Amino acid sequence: MRKILTFGLFIFCTFLLQSTWPVVIRIGYVPDLLLILVVSMAFMRGRRSGMLFGMICGILADLCYMPFLGFSALLFTLTGYLAGGTFDVFFSENVKLPMVMAAAGEFVYRLTYYLAFSLKHGRQSFFPSLIGTMLPQAVLTMLLTIPLYGIFYFFNRKIAVHELEEQQSPWLRK
């Protein structure tokens, strides 16, 4: 129960921070903090957690930012699945791989969004969108992965230690 509440608080705080980012910091770009959360949790906890976080964060993003439900949920779930594939291979203390994965996930998300919506309506050509939106947001997301991953890693470590203590306690065994 404690784990579910903590992870729910992660999602809520990250969503709140992402929603207020344009008001607080006016740089013209909004990093995808929910995607950083999905990649971080998938990298630290595996594919199932990555997909679960991706689905929840994606539905939340769809409800608030998208014209229809399912686009972000699908892409975030896929990103969580792919990032979770590195769970057994790499050390979770290493922040370089989550940085690259968050930037790649952001770039693929923006590229897919461009292909799905901008080309359909014929609004903007590709290269101005690539240089003006996709790459700066991917770089900003990559840079913000460093502090956020550290925070998520700290709390995930505390939860993992607490889970281990519960498993070893003779009073809690069935």
PDB file of N, CA and C in Angstrom, residues 83-151:
ATOM      1  N   ALA A  83      12.442   0.875 -22.426  1.00  0.00           N
ATOM      2  CA  ALA A  83      13.382   1.282 -21.381  1.00  0.00           C
ATOM      3  C   ALA A  83      13.512   0.202 -20.315  1.00  0.00           C
ATOM      4  N   GLY A  84      12.447  -0.509 -20.033  1.00  0.00           N
ATOM      5  CA  GLY A  84      12.491  -1.581 -19.043  1.00  0.00           C
ATOM      6  C   GLY A  84      13.303  -2.776 -19.487  1.00  0.00           C
ATOM      7  N   GLY A  85      13.557  -2.885 -20.777  1.00  0.00           N
ATOM      8  CA  GLY A  85      14.382  -3.977 -21.287  1.00  0.00           C
ATOM      9  C   GLY A  85      15.822  -3.891 -20.832  1.00  0.00           C
ATOM     10  N   THR A  86      16.246  -2.724 -20.367  1.00  0.00           N
ATOM     11  CA  THR A  86      17.622  -2.553 -19.893  1.00  0.00           C
ATOM     12  C   THR A  86      17.752  -2.805 -18.394  1.00  0.00           C
ATOM     13  N   PHE A  87      16.681  -3.197 -17.747  1.00  0.00           N
ATOM     14  CA  PHE A  87      16.666  -3.372 -16.291  1.00  0.00           C
ATOM     15  C   PHE A  87      17.711  -4.369 -15.811  1.00  0.00           C
ATOM     16  N   ASP A  88      17.837  -5.497 -16.475  1.00  0.00           N
ATOM     17  CA  ASP A  88      18.762  -6.540 -16.041  1.00  0.00           C
ATOM     18  C   ASP A  88      20.184  -6.330 -16.542  1.00  0.00           C
ATOM     19  N   VAL A  89      20.377  -5.446 -17.487  1.00  0.00           N
ATOM     20  CA  VAL A  89      21.665  -5.322 -18.158  1.00  0.00           C
ATOM     21  C   VAL A  89      22.544  -4.231 -17.554  1.00  0.00           C
ATOM     22  N   PHE A  90      21.950  -3.109 -17.158  1.00  0.00           N
ATOM     23  CA  PHE A  90      22.729  -1.959 -16.720  1.00  0.00           C
ATOM     24  C   PHE A  90      22.494  -1.664 -15.247  1.00  0.00           C
ATOM     25  N   PHE A  91      23.452  -0.981 -14.633  1.00  0.00           N
ATOM     26  CA  PHE A  91      23.331  -0.557 -13.243  1.00  0.00           C
ATOM     27  C   PHE A  91      22.405   0.646 -13.167  1.00  0.00           C
ATOM     28  N   SER A  92      21.534   0.660 -12.186  1.00  0.00           N
ATOM     29  CA  SER A  92      20.579   1.762 -12.098  1.00  0.00           C
ATOM     30  C   SER A  92      21.212   3.038 -11.547  1.00  0.00           C
ATOM     31  N   GLU A  93      22.454   2.974 -11.038  1.00  0.00           N
ATOM     32  CA  GLU A  93      23.128   4.183 -10.579  1.00  0.00           C
ATOM     33  C   GLU A  93      23.612   5.031 -11.752  1.00  0.00           C
ATOM     34  N   ASN A  94      23.754   4.429 -12.908  1.00  0.00           N
ATOM     35  CA  ASN A  94      24.257   5.112 -14.090  1.00  0.00           C
ATOM     36  C   ASN A  94      23.150   5.969 -14.697  1.00  0.00           C
ATOM     37  N   VAL A  95      23.388   7.261 -14.817  1.00  0.00           N
ATOM     38  CA  VAL A  95      22.353   8.168 -15.310  1.00  0.00           C
ATOM     39  C   VAL A  95      22.466   8.417 -16.817  1.00  0.00           C
ATOM     40  N   LYS A  96      23.549   7.968 -17.432  1.00  0.00           N
ATOM     41  CA  LYS A  96      23.752   8.257 -18.861  1.00  0.00           C
ATOM     42  C   LYS A  96      22.711   7.571 -19.740  1.00  0.00           C
ATOM     43  N   LEU A  97      22.460   6.310 -19.492  1.00  0.00           N
ATOM     44  CA  LEU A  97      21.496   5.592 -20.325  1.00  0.00           C
ATOM     45  C   LEU A  97      20.077   6.145 -20.177  1.00  0.00           C
ATOM     46  N   PRO A  98      19.587   6.429 -18.963  1.00  0.00           N
ATOM     47  CA  PRO A  98      18.260   7.057 -18.886  1.00  0.00           C
ATOM     48  C   PRO A  98      18.197   8.417 -19.581  1.00  0.00           C
ATOM     49  N   MET A  99      19.308   9.168 -19.564  1.00  0.00           N
ATOM     50  CA  MET A  99      19.327  10.450 -20.277  1.00  0.00           C
ATOM     51  C   MET A  99      19.121  10.240 -21.772  1.00  0.00           C
ATOM     52  N   VAL A 100      19.860   9.299 -22.324  1.00  0.00           N
ATOM     53  CA  VAL A 100      19.758   9.025 -23.758  1.00  0.00           C
ATOM     54  C   VAL A 100      18.382   8.463 -24.096  1.00  0.00           C
ATOM     55  N   MET A 101      17.875   7.569 -23.239  1.00  0.00           N
ATOM     56  CA  MET A 101      16.562   6.972 -23.499  1.00  0.00           C
ATOM     57  C   MET A 101      15.445   8.006 -23.396  1.00  0.00           C
ATOM     58  N   ALA A 102      15.554   8.928 -22.437  1.00  0.00           N
ATOM     59  CA  ALA A 102      14.538   9.970 -22.312  1.00  0.00           C
ATOM     60  C   ALA A 102      14.570  10.902 -23.521  1.00  0.00           C
ATOM     61  N   ALA A 103      15.770  11.258 -23.970  1.00  0.00           N
ATOM     62  CA  ALA A 103      15.878  12.124 -25.152  1.00  0.00           C
ATOM     63  C   ALA A 103      15.352  11.412 -26.394  1.00  0.00           C
ATOM     64  N   ALA A 104      15.701  10.144 -26.551  1.00  0.00           N
ATOM     65  CA  ALA A 104      15.215   9.383 -27.707  1.00  0.00           C
ATOM     66  C   ALA A 104      13.700   9.205 -27.642  1.00  0.00           C
ATOM     67  N   GLY A 105      13.179   8.911 -26.452  1.00  0.00           N
ATOM     68  CA  GLY A 105      11.733   8.778 -26.293  1.00  0.00           C
ATOM     69  C   GLY A 105      11.004  10.074 -26.603  1.00  0.00           C
ATOM     70  N   GLU A 106      11.566  11.188 -26.146  1.00  0.00           N
ATOM     71  CA  GLU A 106      10.967  12.494 -26.426  1.00  0.00           C
ATOM     72  C   GLU A 106      10.996  12.805 -27.920  1.00  0.00           C
ATOM     73  N   PHE A 107      12.118  12.503 -28.561  1.00  0.00           N
ATOM     74  CA  PHE A 107      12.242  12.769 -29.995  1.00  0.00           C
ATOM     75  C   PHE A 107      11.253  11.920 -30.796  1.00  0.00           C
ATOM     76  N   VAL A 108      11.157  10.643 -30.461  1.00  0.00           N
ATOM     77  CA  VAL A 108      10.217   9.760 -31.169  1.00  0.00           C
ATOM     78  C   VAL A 108       8.778  10.201 -30.909  1.00  0.00           C
ATOM     79  N   TYR A 109       8.489  10.610 -29.680  1.00  0.00           N
ATOM     80  CA  TYR A 109       7.151  11.087 -29.342  1.00  0.00           C
ATOM     81  C   TYR A 109       6.796  12.321 -30.174  1.00  0.00           C
ATOM     82  N   ARG A 110       7.705  13.291 -30.225  1.00  0.00           N
ATOM     83  CA  ARG A 110       7.454  14.517 -30.992  1.00  0.00           C
ATOM     84  C   ARG A 110       7.381  14.237 -32.490  1.00  0.00           C
ATOM     85  N   LEU A 111       8.218  13.344 -32.979  1.00  0.00           N
ATOM     86  CA  LEU A 111       8.192  12.992 -34.398  1.00  0.00           C
ATOM     87  C   LEU A 111       6.873  12.317 -34.759  1.00  0.00           C
ATOM     88  N   THR A 112       6.426  11.403 -33.920  1.00  0.00           N
ATOM     89  CA  THR A 112       5.153  10.728 -34.161  1.00  0.00           C
ATOM     90  C   THR A 112       3.996  11.718 -34.081  1.00  0.00           C
ATOM     91  N   TYR A 113       4.073  12.623 -33.120  1.00  0.00           N
ATOM     92  CA  TYR A 113       3.047  13.660 -33.000  1.00  0.00           C
ATOM     93  C   TYR A 113       3.015  14.523 -34.260  1.00  0.00           C
ATOM     94  N   TYR A 114       4.192  14.879 -34.753  1.00  0.00           N
ATOM     95  CA  TYR A 114       4.270  15.674 -35.982  1.00  0.00           C
ATOM     96  C   TYR A 114       3.658  14.916 -37.152  1.00  0.00           C
ATOM     97  N   LEU A 115       4.019  13.656 -37.290  1.00  0.00           N
ATOM     98  CA  LEU A 115       3.503  12.863 -38.406  1.00  0.00           C
ATOM     99  C   LEU A 115       1.993  12.672 -38.313  1.00  0.00           C
ATOM    100  N   ALA A 116       1.488  12.504 -37.095  1.00  0.00           N
ATOM    101  CA  ALA A 116       0.060  12.243 -36.923  1.00  0.00           C
ATOM    102  C   ALA A 116      -0.795  13.496 -37.090  1.00  0.00           C
ATOM    103  N   PHE A 117      -0.314  14.633 -36.606  1.00  0.00           N
ATOM    104  CA  PHE A 117      -1.177  15.814 -36.571  1.00  0.00           C
ATOM    105  C   PHE A 117      -0.771  16.917 -37.548  1.00  0.00           C
ATOM    106  N   SER A 118       0.497  17.269 -37.602  1.00  0.00           N
ATOM    107  CA  SER A 118       0.909  18.401 -38.441  1.00  0.00           C
ATOM    108  C   SER A 118       0.836  18.079 -39.921  1.00  0.00           C
ATOM    109  N   LEU A 119       1.278  16.903 -40.307  1.00  0.00           N
ATOM    110  CA  LEU A 119       1.214  16.543 -41.721  1.00  0.00           C
ATOM    111  C   LEU A 119      -0.222  16.371 -42.189  1.00  0.00           C
ATOM    112  N   LYS A 120      -1.054  15.889 -41.296  1.00  0.00           N
ATOM    113  CA  LYS A 120      -2.459  15.679 -41.642  1.00  0.00           C
ATOM    114  C   LYS A 120      -3.126  16.997 -42.029  1.00  0.00           C
ATOM    115  N   HIS A 121      -2.789  18.040 -41.304  1.00  0.00           N
ATOM    116  CA  HIS A 121      -3.400  19.338 -41.564  1.00  0.00           C
ATOM    117  C   HIS A 121      -2.544  20.215 -42.473  1.00  0.00           C
ATOM    118  N   GLY A 122      -1.345  19.764 -42.829  1.00  0.00           N
ATOM    119  CA  GLY A 122      -0.472  20.515 -43.722  1.00  0.00           C
ATOM    120  C   GLY A 122      -0.004  21.836 -43.149  1.00  0.00           C
ATOM    121  N   ARG A 123       0.300  21.863 -41.864  1.00  0.00           N
ATOM    122  CA  ARG A 123       0.619  23.117 -41.200  1.00  0.00           C
ATOM    123  C   ARG A 123       2.068  23.568 -41.366  1.00  0.00           C
ATOM    124  N   GLN A 124       3.012  22.669 -41.182  1.00  0.00           N
ATOM    125  CA  GLN A 124       4.400  23.096 -41.102  1.00  0.00           C
ATOM    126  C   GLN A 124       5.290  22.090 -41.813  1.00  0.00           C
ATOM    127  N   SER A 125       6.355  22.590 -42.413  1.00  0.00           N
ATOM    128  CA  SER A 125       7.301  21.679 -43.041  1.00  0.00           C
ATOM    129  C   SER A 125       8.161  21.014 -41.968  1.00  0.00           C
ATOM    130  N   PHE A 126       8.873  19.979 -42.356  1.00  0.00           N
ATOM    131  CA  PHE A 126       9.542  19.121 -41.392  1.00  0.00           C
ATOM    132  C   PHE A 126      10.748  19.778 -40.723  1.00  0.00           C
ATOM    133  N   PHE A 127      11.651  20.364 -41.483  1.00  0.00           N
ATOM    134  CA  PHE A 127      12.908  20.841 -40.904  1.00  0.00           C
ATOM    135  C   PHE A 127      12.742  21.997 -39.918  1.00  0.00           C
ATOM    136  N   PRO A 128      11.877  22.974 -40.154  1.00  0.00           N
ATOM    137  CA  PRO A 128      11.664  23.974 -39.099  1.00  0.00           C
ATOM    138  C   PRO A 128      11.087  23.360 -37.821  1.00  0.00           C
ATOM    139  N   SER A 129      10.236  22.377 -37.969  1.00  0.00           N
ATOM    140  CA  SER A 129       9.688  21.701 -36.801  1.00  0.00           C
ATOM    141  C   SER A 129      10.758  20.878 -36.088  1.00  0.00           C
ATOM    142  N   LEU A 130      11.632  20.244 -36.858  1.00  0.00           N
ATOM    143  CA  LEU A 130      12.721  19.454 -36.285  1.00  0.00           C
ATOM    144  C   LEU A 130      13.671  20.334 -35.490  1.00  0.00           C
ATOM    145  N   ILE A 131      14.111  21.428 -36.093  1.00  0.00           N
ATOM    146  CA  ILE A 131      15.097  22.295 -35.452  1.00  0.00           C
ATOM    147  C   ILE A 131      14.456  23.196 -34.398  1.00  0.00           C
ATOM    148  N   GLY A 132      13.243  23.626 -34.621  1.00  0.00           N
ATOM    149  CA  GLY A 132      12.601  24.557 -33.709  1.00  0.00           C
ATOM    150  C   GLY A 132      11.882  23.932 -32.533  1.00  0.00           C
ATOM    151  N   THR A 133      11.475  22.677 -32.648  1.00  0.00           N
ATOM    152  CA  THR A 133      10.689  22.066 -31.579  1.00  0.00           C
ATOM    153  C   THR A 133      11.253  20.734 -31.102  1.00  0.00           C
ATOM    154  N   MET A 134      11.429  19.800 -32.010  1.00  0.00           N
ATOM    155  CA  MET A 134      11.776  18.428 -31.616  1.00  0.00           C
ATOM    156  C   MET A 134      13.128  18.332 -30.921  1.00  0.00           C
ATOM    157  N   LEU A 135      14.167  18.855 -31.540  1.00  0.00           N
ATOM    158  CA  LEU A 135      15.508  18.747 -30.956  1.00  0.00           C
ATOM    159  C   LEU A 135      15.664  19.543 -29.661  1.00  0.00           C
ATOM    160  N   PRO A 136      15.187  20.813 -29.575  1.00  0.00           N
ATOM    161  CA  PRO A 136      15.315  21.516 -28.294  1.00  0.00           C
ATOM    162  C   PRO A 136      14.566  20.838 -27.147  1.00  0.00           C
ATOM    163  N   GLN A 137      13.391  20.298 -27.428  1.00  0.00           N
ATOM    164  CA  GLN A 137      12.662  19.618 -26.360  1.00  0.00           C
ATOM    165  C   GLN A 137      13.351  18.328 -25.953  1.00  0.00           C
ATOM    166  N   ALA A 138      13.944  17.622 -26.901  1.00  0.00           N
ATOM    167  CA  ALA A 138      14.683  16.401 -26.567  1.00  0.00           C
ATOM    168  C   ALA A 138      15.910  16.731 -25.721  1.00  0.00           C
ATOM    169  N   VAL A 139      16.613  17.802 -26.061  1.00  0.00           N
ATOM    170  CA  VAL A 139      17.795  18.201 -25.284  1.00  0.00           C
ATOM    171  C   VAL A 139      17.384  18.655 -23.884  1.00  0.00           C
ATOM    172  N   LEU A 140      16.329  19.447 -23.779  1.00  0.00           N
ATOM    173  CA  LEU A 140      15.856  19.901 -22.471  1.00  0.00           C
ATOM    174  C   LEU A 140      15.403  18.721 -21.613  1.00  0.00           C
ATOM    175  N   THR A 141      14.708  17.792 -22.203  1.00  0.00           N
ATOM    176  CA  THR A 141      14.289  16.595 -21.471  1.00  0.00           C
ATOM    177  C   THR A 141      15.501  15.800 -21.008  1.00  0.00           C
ATOM    178  N   MET A 142      16.507  15.687 -21.867  1.00  0.00           N
ATOM    179  CA  MET A 142      17.722  14.958 -21.503  1.00  0.00           C
ATOM    180  C   MET A 142      18.436  15.639 -20.336  1.00  0.00           C
ATOM    181  N   LEU A 143      18.524  16.959 -20.350  1.00  0.00           N
ATOM    182  CA  LEU A 143      19.206  17.672 -19.275  1.00  0.00           C
ATOM    183  C   LEU A 143      18.448  17.589 -17.954  1.00  0.00           C
ATOM    184  N   LEU A 144      17.139  17.615 -18.015  1.00  0.00           N
ATOM    185  CA  LEU A 144      16.352  17.525 -16.781  1.00  0.00           C
ATOM    186  C   LEU A 144      16.265  16.104 -16.240  1.00  0.00           C
ATOM    187  N   THR A 145      16.690  15.132 -17.031  1.00  0.00           N
ATOM    188  CA  THR A 145      16.711  13.756 -16.545  1.00  0.00           C
ATOM    189  C   THR A 145      17.711  13.603 -15.404  1.00  0.00           C
ATOM    190  N   ILE A 146      18.793  14.365 -15.427  1.00  0.00           N
ATOM    191  CA  ILE A 146      19.842  14.224 -14.409  1.00  0.00           C
ATOM    192  C   ILE A 146      19.298  14.479 -12.998  1.00  0.00           C
ATOM    193  N   PRO A 147      18.713  15.651 -12.697  1.00  0.00           N
ATOM    194  CA  PRO A 147      18.224  15.831 -11.324  1.00  0.00           C
ATOM    195  C   PRO A 147      17.001  14.979 -10.993  1.00  0.00           C
ATOM    196  N   LEU A 148      16.090  14.832 -11.948  1.00  0.00           N
ATOM    197  CA  LEU A 148      14.883  14.054 -11.653  1.00  0.00           C
ATOM    198  C   LEU A 148      15.197  12.580 -11.445  1.00  0.00           C
ATOM    199  N   TYR A 149      16.115  12.035 -12.232  1.00  0.00           N
ATOM    200  CA  TYR A 149      16.493  10.636 -12.058  1.00  0.00           C
ATOM    201  C   TYR A 149      17.110  10.422 -10.676  1.00  0.00           C
ATOM    202  N   GLY A 150      17.903  11.378 -10.220  1.00  0.00           N
ATOM    203  CA  GLY A 150      18.484  11.273  -8.881  1.00  0.00           C
ATOM    204  C   GLY A 150      17.421  11.239  -7.796  1.00  0.00           C
ATOM    205  N   ILE A 151      16.414  12.081  -7.936  1.00  0.00           N
ATOM    206  CA  ILE A 151      15.317  12.101  -6.958  1.00  0.00           C
ATOM    207  C   ILE A 151      14.538  10.794  -7.005  1.00  0.00           C
TER     208      ILE A 151
END
